[in-house]
Amino acid sequence: MNIFKETGLNNELLRAVTRLGFEKPTPIQEKIIPVILNSSRDIIGLAQTGTGKTAGFGLPLIQNINIDDRSVQSLILCPTRELCMQITEDINSFASFTGGLSVLAVYGGANITPQIQSLKKGAHIVVGTPGRTLDLIRRNVLKINYISWLILDEADEMLNMGFQEDLNAILESTPAEKQTLLFSATMPDDVRRIAEKYMNKPLEITVGKKNAGAENVEHHYYVVKAADRYAALKRIADINPKIYGIVFCRTRNETKDVADKLIQDGYNADALHGELSQSQRDHVMHRFRNKTLQLLIATDVAARGIDINELTHIINYNLPDDPEVYLHRSGRTGRAGKSGISISITHSREGRRIKELEKMIGKKFIHKMIPGGREICEKRLFNLIDKVENVEVDESKIESFMPDIYKKLEWLEREELIKHFVSVEFNRFLEYYKNAPDLNITPDKGIDKKKKLNGKKNYTNIYINIGSKRGMNPSNLISLVNEAMRKRDIAIGKIDVQRNFSFFEIDRDYDQKLLNAFDSSIYEDQPVVVEIKNGKQKNYGGSQNIAAPGYGNYHSKSKSRKRTKW
Ligand code: ADP
Ligand code: MG
């Protein structure tokens, strides 16, 4: 079966599906739609997030509803307010040609009175969170004694969130003759128990591997000290200038804390958590959807309903206690055929938990190094250049300013001018990362050679007799070293530029080579002096010049601007 028509859906629904751009049913839709249309068997649907479960149950449900009867015929329970709204919206869009269908969302954290009033007017389908639904049942406003279809969506998540008792209470008051559909990405024991207790010989439909992580998600992890979590997060954001993702935190407070810091540090980020008012939440979600926000900092509960297919990353600010939660989180990216990356910021004793997750997902986690200042600066720089290259120039708007601007900059040659533009943005990052420490630490098992290399104790501290007075800055220094060593990937640690001299750290394996490379070199007609700080070796520059085009002293207006020699 590869077209919707063959599932048995009526013409109104087929039209809606076409309008939504659904070309063919997803595997779970293909399997469950005919069963719901043609039988009253209970069903357990096991499928990862993003597999189209909502249309899977929503479409046949609409077809089954008796529009002339205004009493509640179906109850859909799901874990969060966002999900309630989303399911309601989805069902309304499926019913856009059906006419007369009334769907109502009821959830906590919102005034109950309008929900009561709407319920009194009658609704065919009620979509609710367990807490508010139970409240409305107890107030006798929501009557579910005659429902024909009960749907438990994201059952595992509802139980994770502690809705067990509410669910039991609701399920107790449903009629015996009804069709129950339970959907879950995973099948932990407590979900299995609900199924055993409240379902009648359910048909189990599984799509894809149980517990499998989304195919096109890569799993990366970083190992840092707990105190460096935030710094690590920032570097991850900095090295991914186009990041669009969710950062998962454990608690509301942590969410607020991380978001506040990010906002203060100038990132496009905001928090989504339970303490926000409805309109605040909607506002945050609106900005996230239209990509004004690049990073949404959220608790699992708050992020539950978010259905955005283009997320590039999800970030576990800490590993969740429950592996199932990890699965849910990482399932937020890599959707709709796109690739995604699930990042975990871990500490050194979590190696075992990574192994557990690898086993559950059936995929290797990749150990990544927190990027250093230089790597980040380089990435940002090229991102900026890319932007400059591709920006749309609106001649008509800037035309009138240009003559004055040309005039003001006329004393700068083309290359100098480019350097100035680049430095405007770049100096901020350079300054910030000037003394940035290496944040990586060694995980429990298996010492990573590369990491040791970047480890602080493996640096040699070097003195050089050029300081800011002669135009030295971190960027120039890195260029100078790269050029001298004729190698770009040698780790450089802390850089400390003083007025008359500078210090910098270099990977210990290369310190001798560095001394040799600077041997006999000249910088602006003066010998370069390079020595190991507190060490014996010294190299005083002599007469031999090494060509180093373009680097160095472009701030100085002295004669040396034309070309620096060192
Ligand atoms: P799940 O509940 O399984 O996580 P959803 O029902 O939220 O998944 O669907 C995920 C996305 O896939 C939604 O954006 C939905 O509009 C889209 N979708 C659902 N069914 C189809 C289909 N048959 N063809 C294309 N896209 C679909
Ligand atoms: Mg769903």
mmCIF file of N, CA, C and O and ligand atoms in Angstrom, residues 4 22 24-26 29 48-54 307 309 335, ligand 1:
data_model
loop_
_atom_site.group_PDB
_atom_site.id
_atom_site.type_symbol
_atom_site.label_atom_id
_atom_site.label_comp_id
_atom_site.label_asym_id
_atom_site.label_seq_id
_atom_site.Cartn_x
_atom_site.Cartn_y
_atom_site.Cartn_z
ATOM 1 N N PHE A 4 -2.744 6.880 0.275
ATOM 2 C CA PHE A 4 -3.677 6.995 1.380
ATOM 3 C C PHE A 4 -5.033 6.367 1.067
ATOM 4 O O PHE A 4 -5.699 5.831 1.935
ATOM 5 N N PHE A 22 0.945 15.359 2.373
ATOM 6 C CA PHE A 22 1.340 13.984 2.693
ATOM 7 C C PHE A 22 1.133 13.151 1.430
ATOM 8 O O PHE A 22 0.005 12.997 0.964
ATOM 9 N N LYS A 24 2.244 9.807 0.845
ATOM 10 C CA LYS A 24 1.862 8.421 1.136
ATOM 11 C C LYS A 24 1.896 8.197 2.635
ATOM 12 O O LYS A 24 2.583 8.938 3.352
ATOM 13 N N PRO A 25 1.164 7.197 3.108
ATOM 14 C CA PRO A 25 1.142 6.970 4.552
ATOM 15 C C PRO A 25 2.517 6.539 5.062
ATOM 16 O O PRO A 25 3.257 5.864 4.342
ATOM 17 N N THR A 26 2.833 6.932 6.263
ATOM 18 C CA THR A 26 4.066 6.447 6.879
ATOM 19 C C THR A 26 3.816 4.994 7.291
ATOM 20 O O THR A 26 2.660 4.558 7.342
ATOM 21 N N GLN A 29 1.178 4.566 9.934
ATOM 22 C CA GLN A 29 -0.153 4.959 9.433
ATOM 23 C C GLN A 29 -0.744 3.848 8.568
ATOM 24 O O GLN A 29 -1.915 3.504 8.675
ATOM 25 N N GLN A 48 9.037 5.426 16.984
ATOM 26 C CA GLN A 48 9.828 6.585 17.398
ATOM 27 C C GLN A 48 9.061 7.871 17.162
ATOM 28 O O GLN A 48 8.098 7.882 16.412
ATOM 29 N N THR A 49 9.537 8.932 17.744
ATOM 30 C CA THR A 49 8.916 10.227 17.484
ATOM 31 C C THR A 49 9.159 10.591 16.020
ATOM 32 O O THR A 49 10.133 10.164 15.410
ATOM 33 N N GLY A 50 8.240 11.355 15.491
ATOM 34 C CA GLY A 50 8.400 11.811 14.112
ATOM 35 C C GLY A 50 7.946 10.811 13.071
ATOM 36 O O GLY A 50 8.238 10.966 11.889
ATOM 37 N N THR A 51 7.239 9.761 13.485
ATOM 38 C CA THR A 51 6.834 8.748 12.516
ATOM 39 C C THR A 51 5.388 8.941 12.053
ATOM 40 O O THR A 51 4.853 8.117 11.322
ATOM 41 N N GLY A 52 4.754 10.021 12.507
ATOM 42 C CA GLY A 52 3.403 10.321 12.009
ATOM 43 C C GLY A 52 2.284 9.646 12.783
ATOM 44 O O GLY A 52 1.233 9.322 12.218
ATOM 45 N N LYS A 53 2.476 9.470 14.080
ATOM 46 C CA LYS A 53 1.451 8.787 14.879
ATOM 47 C C LYS A 53 0.164 9.609 14.976
ATOM 48 O O LYS A 53 -0.921 9.050 14.986
ATOM 49 N N THR A 54 0.300 10.935 15.038
ATOM 50 C CA THR A 54 -0.900 11.764 15.220
ATOM 51 C C THR A 54 -1.892 11.556 14.078
ATOM 52 O O THR A 54 -3.081 11.342 14.310
ATOM 53 N N ASP A 307 7.364 20.187 17.880
ATOM 54 C CA ASP A 307 7.510 19.419 16.647
ATOM 55 C C ASP A 307 8.121 20.328 15.592
ATOM 56 O O ASP A 307 7.429 20.947 14.808
ATOM 57 N N ASN A 309 10.984 20.258 12.651
ATOM 58 C CA ASN A 309 11.760 19.246 11.940
ATOM 59 C C ASN A 309 13.191 19.645 11.614
ATOM 60 O O ASN A 309 14.005 18.815 11.299
ATOM 61 N N ARG A 335 14.937 14.701 12.244
ATOM 62 C CA ARG A 335 13.579 14.340 11.833
ATOM 63 C C ARG A 335 13.354 14.645 10.356
ATOM 64 O O ARG A 335 14.099 15.397 9.761
HETATM 65 P P1 ADP B 1 4.927 11.412 16.133
HETATM 66 O O1 ADP B 1 3.677 11.674 16.907
HETATM 67 O O2 ADP B 1 5.063 10.009 15.677
HETATM 68 O O3 ADP B 1 6.156 11.901 16.836
HETATM 69 P P2 ADP B 1 3.874 13.378 14.349
HETATM 70 O O4 ADP B 1 2.519 12.831 14.228
HETATM 71 O O5 ADP B 1 4.058 14.557 15.228
HETATM 72 O O6 ADP B 1 4.880 12.240 14.786
HETATM 73 O O7 ADP B 1 4.408 13.681 12.871
HETATM 74 C C1 ADP B 1 5.709 14.166 12.633
HETATM 75 C C2 ADP B 1 5.721 15.037 11.378
HETATM 76 O O8 ADP B 1 5.491 14.269 10.211
HETATM 77 C C3 ADP B 1 4.657 16.124 11.391
HETATM 78 O O9 ADP B 1 5.246 17.322 10.966
HETATM 79 C C4 ADP B 1 3.619 15.635 10.400
HETATM 80 O O10 ADP B 1 2.936 16.705 9.795
HETATM 81 C C5 ADP B 1 4.452 14.862 9.419
HETATM 82 N N1 ADP B 1 3.712 13.746 8.763
HETATM 83 C C6 ADP B 1 2.824 12.905 9.334
HETATM 84 N N2 ADP B 1 2.374 12.003 8.435
HETATM 85 C C7 ADP B 1 2.992 12.271 7.269
HETATM 86 C C8 ADP B 1 2.944 11.669 5.947
HETATM 87 N N3 ADP B 1 2.187 10.628 5.684
HETATM 88 N N4 ADP B 1 3.722 12.212 5.001
HETATM 89 C C9 ADP B 1 4.513 13.280 5.278
HETATM 90 N N5 ADP B 1 4.604 13.883 6.475
HETATM 91 C C10 ADP B 1 3.852 13.374 7.476
#
